[in-house]
mmCIF file with all atom_site columns, C-alpha atoms in Angstrom:
data_model
loop_
_atom_site.group_PDB
_atom_site.id
_atom_site.type_symbol
_atom_site.label_atom_id
_atom_site.label_alt_id
_atom_site.label_comp_id
_atom_site.label_asym_id
_atom_site.label_entity_id
_atom_site.label_seq_id
_atom_site.pdbx_PDB_ins_code
_atom_site.Cartn_x
_atom_site.Cartn_y
_atom_site.Cartn_z
_atom_site.occupancy
_atom_site.B_iso_or_equiv
_atom_site.pdbx_formal_charge
_atom_site.auth_seq_id
_atom_site.auth_comp_id
_atom_site.auth_asym_id
_atom_site.auth_atom_id
_atom_site.pdbx_PDB_model_num
ATOM 1   C CA . MET A 1 1   ? 30.017  13.046  32.502 1.00 57.00 ? 246 MET A CA 1
ATOM 2   C CA . THR A 1 2   ? 33.544  13.335  30.685 1.00 78.00 ? 247 THR A CA 1
ATOM 3   C CA . GLU A 1 3   ? 34.271  16.055  28.458 1.00 83.00 ? 248 GLU A CA 1
ATOM 4   C CA . ILE A 1 4   ? 36.736  15.605  25.640 1.00 85.00 ? 249 ILE A CA 1
ATOM 5   C CA . LYS A 1 5   ? 38.091  19.027  24.408 1.00 87.00 ? 250 LYS A CA 1
ATOM 6   C CA . MET A 1 6   ? 39.246  19.258  21.031 1.00 90.00 ? 251 MET A CA 1
ATOM 7   C CA . GLY A 1 7   ? 40.732  23.146  20.185 1.00 91.00 ? 252 GLY A CA 1
ATOM 8   C CA . SER A 1 8   ? 37.844  25.342  20.947 1.00 92.00 ? 253 SER A CA 1
ATOM 9   C CA . LYS A 1 9   ? 35.299  22.055  20.993 1.00 92.00 ? 254 LYS A CA 1
ATOM 10  C CA . THR A 1 10  ? 34.150  20.364  23.748 1.00 90.00 ? 255 THR A CA 1
ATOM 11  C CA . PHE A 1 11  ? 32.644  16.566  23.206 1.00 86.00 ? 256 PHE A CA 1
ATOM 12  C CA . GLU A 1 12  ? 30.477  15.283  26.273 1.00 86.00 ? 257 GLU A CA 1
ATOM 13  C CA . ASN A 1 13  ? 30.950  11.192  26.615 1.00 83.00 ? 258 ASN A CA 1
ATOM 14  C CA . THR A 1 14  ? 27.579  9.461   25.360 1.00 84.00 ? 259 THR A CA 1
ATOM 15  C CA . GLN A 1 15  ? 26.520  6.132   26.253 1.00 87.00 ? 260 GLN A CA 1
ATOM 16  C CA . LYS A 1 16  ? 25.689  5.047   22.851 1.00 87.00 ? 261 LYS A CA 1
ATOM 17  C CA . ILE A 1 17  ? 25.473  6.205   19.561 1.00 85.00 ? 262 ILE A CA 1
ATOM 18  C CA . LYS A 1 18  ? 24.306  5.292   15.977 1.00 87.00 ? 263 LYS A CA 1
ATOM 19  C CA . TYR A 1 19  ? 26.521  5.180   13.265 1.00 85.00 ? 264 TYR A CA 1
ATOM 20  C CA . LEU A 1 20  ? 25.973  3.533   9.481  1.00 84.00 ? 265 LEU A CA 1
ATOM 21  C CA . GLY A 1 21  ? 23.110  1.966   11.249 1.00 80.00 ? 266 GLY A CA 1
ATOM 22  C CA . MET A 1 22  ? 25.273  0.023   13.813 1.00 81.00 ? 267 MET A CA 1
ATOM 23  C CA . ILE A 1 23  ? 24.517  1.069   17.809 1.00 83.00 ? 268 ILE A CA 1
ATOM 24  C CA . ILE A 1 24  ? 28.176  1.568   19.718 1.00 82.00 ? 269 ILE A CA 1
ATOM 25  C CA . ASN A 1 25  ? 27.858  1.451   23.375 1.00 82.00 ? 270 ASN A CA 1
ATOM 26  C CA . SER A 1 26  ? 30.003  2.306   25.910 1.00 80.00 ? 271 SER A CA 1
ATOM 27  C CA . LYS A 1 27  ? 30.398  -0.999  27.196 1.00 82.00 ? 272 LYS A CA 1
ATOM 28  C CA . ASN A 1 28  ? 31.488  -2.030  23.628 1.00 79.00 ? 273 ASN A CA 1
ATOM 29  C CA . ASP A 1 29  ? 29.111  -5.024  23.261 1.00 82.00 ? 274 ASP A CA 1
ATOM 30  C CA . ASN A 1 30  ? 26.684  -5.627  20.560 1.00 81.00 ? 275 ASN A CA 1
ATOM 31  C CA . SER A 1 31  ? 23.636  -6.474  22.529 1.00 84.00 ? 276 SER A CA 1
ATOM 32  C CA . ASP A 1 32  ? 21.988  -2.898  21.741 1.00 86.00 ? 277 ASP A CA 1
ATOM 33  C CA . ASN A 1 33  ? 22.399  -3.882  18.001 1.00 84.00 ? 278 ASN A CA 1
ATOM 34  C CA . VAL A 1 34  ? 20.678  -7.092  18.804 1.00 87.00 ? 279 VAL A CA 1
ATOM 35  C CA . GLU A 1 35  ? 17.741  -5.817  20.595 1.00 90.00 ? 280 GLU A CA 1
ATOM 36  C CA . GLN A 1 36  ? 17.050  -2.930  18.123 1.00 89.00 ? 281 GLN A CA 1
ATOM 37  C CA . GLY A 1 37  ? 17.125  -5.484  15.274 1.00 89.00 ? 282 GLY A CA 1
ATOM 38  C CA . ILE A 1 38  ? 14.670  -7.764  17.280 1.00 92.00 ? 283 ILE A CA 1
ATOM 39  C CA . LYS A 1 39  ? 12.048  -4.625  17.622 1.00 94.00 ? 284 LYS A CA 1
ATOM 40  C CA . ASN A 1 40  ? 12.518  -3.516  14.453 1.00 92.00 ? 285 ASN A CA 1
ATOM 41  C CA . THR A 1 41  ? 11.809  -6.991  12.581 1.00 93.00 ? 286 THR A CA 1
ATOM 42  C CA . ILE A 1 42  ? 8.968   -7.436  14.978 1.00 92.00 ? 287 ILE A CA 1
ATOM 43  C CA . LYS A 1 43  ? 7.445   -4.057  13.714 1.00 92.00 ? 288 LYS A CA 1
ATOM 44  C CA . SER A 1 44  ? 7.707   -5.017  10.188 1.00 91.00 ? 289 SER A CA 1
ATOM 45  C CA . VAL A 1 45  ? 6.416   -8.057  10.752 1.00 90.00 ? 290 VAL A CA 1
ATOM 46  C CA . TYR A 1 46  ? 3.069   -6.825  11.660 1.00 87.00 ? 291 TYR A CA 1
ATOM 47  C CA . SER A 1 47  ? 3.464   -3.578  9.477  1.00 88.00 ? 292 SER A CA 1
ATOM 48  C CA . ILE A 1 48  ? 3.185   -6.351  6.517  1.00 85.00 ? 293 ILE A CA 1
ATOM 49  C CA . GLY A 1 49  ? 0.539   -7.986  8.639  1.00 79.00 ? 294 GLY A CA 1
ATOM 50  C CA . ASN A 1 50  ? -1.454  -4.261  8.773  1.00 77.00 ? 295 ASN A CA 1
ATOM 51  C CA . ILE A 1 51  ? -1.758  -4.557  4.643  1.00 76.00 ? 296 ILE A CA 1
ATOM 52  C CA . GLY A 1 52  ? -3.450  -7.852  4.811  1.00 71.00 ? 297 GLY A CA 1
ATOM 53  C CA . VAL A 1 53  ? -0.458  -10.170 4.087  1.00 75.00 ? 298 VAL A CA 1
ATOM 54  C CA . MET A 1 54  ? -1.587  -12.223 7.515  1.00 74.00 ? 299 MET A CA 1
ATOM 55  C CA . ASN A 1 55  ? -5.201  -11.919 7.157  1.00 70.00 ? 300 ASN A CA 1
ATOM 56  C CA . THR A 1 56  ? -5.145  -13.032 3.186  1.00 70.00 ? 301 THR A CA 1
ATOM 57  C CA . PRO A 1 57  ? -5.202  -16.369 1.507  1.00 75.00 ? 302 PRO A CA 1
ATOM 58  C CA . LEU A 1 58  ? -1.896  -15.935 0.211  1.00 77.00 ? 303 LEU A CA 1
ATOM 59  C CA . LYS A 1 59  ? 0.428   -19.270 -0.470 1.00 80.00 ? 304 LYS A CA 1
ATOM 60  C CA . THR A 1 60  ? 3.149   -19.984 2.133  1.00 79.00 ? 305 THR A CA 1
ATOM 61  C CA . ASN A 1 61  ? 5.718   -19.389 -0.356 1.00 82.00 ? 306 ASN A CA 1
ATOM 62  C CA . ILE A 1 62  ? 4.725   -15.819 -1.137 1.00 83.00 ? 307 ILE A CA 1
ATOM 63  C CA . LYS A 1 63  ? 4.543   -14.558 2.814  1.00 84.00 ? 308 LYS A CA 1
ATOM 64  C CA . THR A 1 64  ? 7.710   -16.443 3.287  1.00 83.00 ? 309 THR A CA 1
ATOM 65  C CA . ARG A 1 65  ? 9.363   -14.346 0.774  1.00 86.00 ? 310 ARG A CA 1
ATOM 66  C CA . LEU A 1 66  ? 7.562   -11.131 1.643  1.00 86.00 ? 311 LEU A CA 1
ATOM 67  C CA . TYR A 1 67  ? 9.251   -12.220 5.674  1.00 87.00 ? 312 TYR A CA 1
ATOM 68  C CA . LYS A 1 68  ? 12.588  -13.097 4.396  1.00 87.00 ? 313 LYS A CA 1
ATOM 69  C CA . THR A 1 69  ? 12.384  -9.726  1.872  1.00 88.00 ? 314 THR A CA 1
ATOM 70  C CA . PHE A 1 70  ? 11.253  -7.094  4.502  1.00 88.00 ? 315 PHE A CA 1
ATOM 71  C CA . CYS A 1 71  ? 11.961  -8.330  7.813  1.00 89.00 ? 316 CYS A CA 1
ATOM 72  C CA . ARG A 1 72  ? 14.674  -10.831 8.328  1.00 90.00 ? 317 ARG A CA 1
ATOM 73  C CA . SER A 1 73  ? 17.030  -8.645  6.551  1.00 89.00 ? 318 SER A CA 1
ATOM 74  C CA . LEU A 1 74  ? 16.566  -6.043  9.564  1.00 89.00 ? 319 LEU A CA 1
ATOM 75  C CA . LEU A 1 75  ? 17.059  -9.011  11.970 1.00 88.00 ? 320 LEU A CA 1
ATOM 76  C CA . THR A 1 76  ? 20.281  -9.583  10.275 1.00 85.00 ? 321 THR A CA 1
ATOM 77  C CA . TYR A 1 77  ? 21.445  -6.288  9.093  1.00 84.00 ? 322 TYR A CA 1
ATOM 78  C CA . GLY A 1 78  ? 25.310  -5.583  10.444 1.00 78.00 ? 323 GLY A CA 1
ATOM 79  C CA . CYS A 1 79  ? 25.626  -9.406  12.295 1.00 77.00 ? 324 CYS A CA 1
ATOM 80  C CA . GLU A 1 80  ? 28.047  -10.096 9.227  1.00 77.00 ? 325 GLU A CA 1
ATOM 81  C CA . ALA A 1 81  ? 30.310  -7.351  10.624 1.00 74.00 ? 326 ALA A CA 1
ATOM 82  C CA . ILE A 1 82  ? 30.060  -7.688  14.463 1.00 77.00 ? 327 ILE A CA 1
ATOM 83  C CA . LYS A 1 83  ? 30.954  -10.367 16.698 1.00 80.00 ? 328 LYS A CA 1
ATOM 84  C CA . LEU A 1 84  ? 27.699  -11.779 18.108 1.00 81.00 ? 329 LEU A CA 1
ATOM 85  C CA . ASN A 1 85  ? 28.116  -13.980 20.948 1.00 84.00 ? 330 ASN A CA 1
ATOM 86  C CA . GLN A 1 86  ? 25.848  -17.783 21.880 1.00 90.00 ? 331 GLN A CA 1
ATOM 87  C CA . ILE A 1 87  ? 22.973  -15.756 23.547 1.00 89.00 ? 332 ILE A CA 1
ATOM 88  C CA . HIS A 1 88  ? 22.584  -12.931 20.738 1.00 87.00 ? 333 HIS A CA 1
ATOM 89  C CA . LEU A 1 89  ? 22.771  -16.063 18.032 1.00 88.00 ? 334 LEU A CA 1
ATOM 90  C CA . LYS A 1 90  ? 19.944  -17.899 20.346 1.00 93.00 ? 335 LYS A CA 1
ATOM 91  C CA . LYS A 1 91  ? 17.741  -14.347 20.915 1.00 92.00 ? 336 LYS A CA 1
ATOM 92  C CA . ASN A 1 92  ? 17.993  -14.008 16.405 1.00 90.00 ? 337 ASN A CA 1
ATOM 93  C CA . LYS A 1 93  ? 16.990  -17.480 15.984 1.00 92.00 ? 338 LYS A CA 1
ATOM 94  C CA . THR A 1 94  ? 14.610  -17.698 18.574 1.00 94.00 ? 339 THR A CA 1
ATOM 95  C CA . THR A 1 95  ? 13.007  -14.247 17.145 1.00 93.00 ? 340 THR A CA 1
ATOM 96  C CA . ASP A 1 96  ? 13.014  -15.436 13.708 1.00 92.00 ? 341 ASP A CA 1
ATOM 97  C CA . GLY A 1 97  ? 11.288  -18.836 14.349 1.00 91.00 ? 342 GLY A CA 1
ATOM 98  C CA . ASN A 1 98  ? 8.640   -17.229 16.495 1.00 92.00 ? 343 ASN A CA 1
ATOM 99  C CA . LEU A 1 99  ? 7.759   -14.692 13.858 1.00 89.00 ? 344 LEU A CA 1
ATOM 100 C CA . VAL A 1 100 ? 7.545   -17.562 11.130 1.00 86.00 ? 345 VAL A CA 1
ATOM 101 C CA . LYS A 1 101 ? 5.210   -18.854 13.793 1.00 86.00 ? 346 LYS A CA 1
ATOM 102 C CA . ILE A 1 102 ? 3.238   -15.914 13.518 1.00 83.00 ? 347 ILE A CA 1
ATOM 103 C CA . MET A 1 103 ? 2.987   -15.601 9.949  1.00 79.00 ? 348 MET A CA 1
ATOM 104 C CA . ASP A 1 104 ? 1.670   -19.566 9.683  1.00 74.00 ? 349 ASP A CA 1
ATOM 105 C CA . SER A 1 105 ? -0.397  -19.638 12.428 1.00 73.00 ? 350 SER A CA 1
ATOM 106 C CA . ALA A 1 106 ? -2.255  -16.323 10.790 1.00 57.00 ? 351 ALA A CA 1
ATOM 107 C CA . ARG A 1 107 ? -2.520  -18.660 7.629  1.00 54.00 ? 352 ARG A CA 1
ATOM 108 C CA . LYS A 1 108 ? -3.811  -21.737 9.763  1.00 59.00 ? 353 LYS A CA 1
ATOM 109 C CA . GLN A 1 109 ? -6.452  -19.639 11.272 1.00 58.00 ? 354 GLN A CA 1
ATOM 110 C CA . GLU A 1 110 ? -7.737  -18.408 7.865  1.00 55.00 ? 355 GLU A CA 1
ATOM 111 C CA . GLN A 1 111 ? -7.828  -21.913 6.748  1.00 59.00 ? 356 GLN A CA 1
ATOM 112 C CA . GLN A 1 112 ? -10.182 -22.563 9.490  1.00 61.00 ? 357 GLN A CA 1
ATOM 113 C CA . ASN A 1 113 ? -12.518 -19.690 8.757  1.00 56.00 ? 358 ASN A CA 1
#
């Protein structure tokens, strides 16, 4: 690893750091940000599911509001400030669509029971 020395301080080279919620890596691409956003969004969907949102007969518009407020914001955090390629955009859109389907299928299962 390369070290940088400034005066009496020595700094080690790292592969990635997190600054203001954004991951900056040595490859200078945004794949780490996209992957972390997807992981955080999935966690948040299942977290609001644990408090009963997915298992209760809530109206679709209430579930949608909760998803957009608590989950989608994690998926899109910082996207306006970074350059995303088509692969990253497709990953975000696919994840968003799949999670909406998961929440909707939980509602449909409740209706069938």
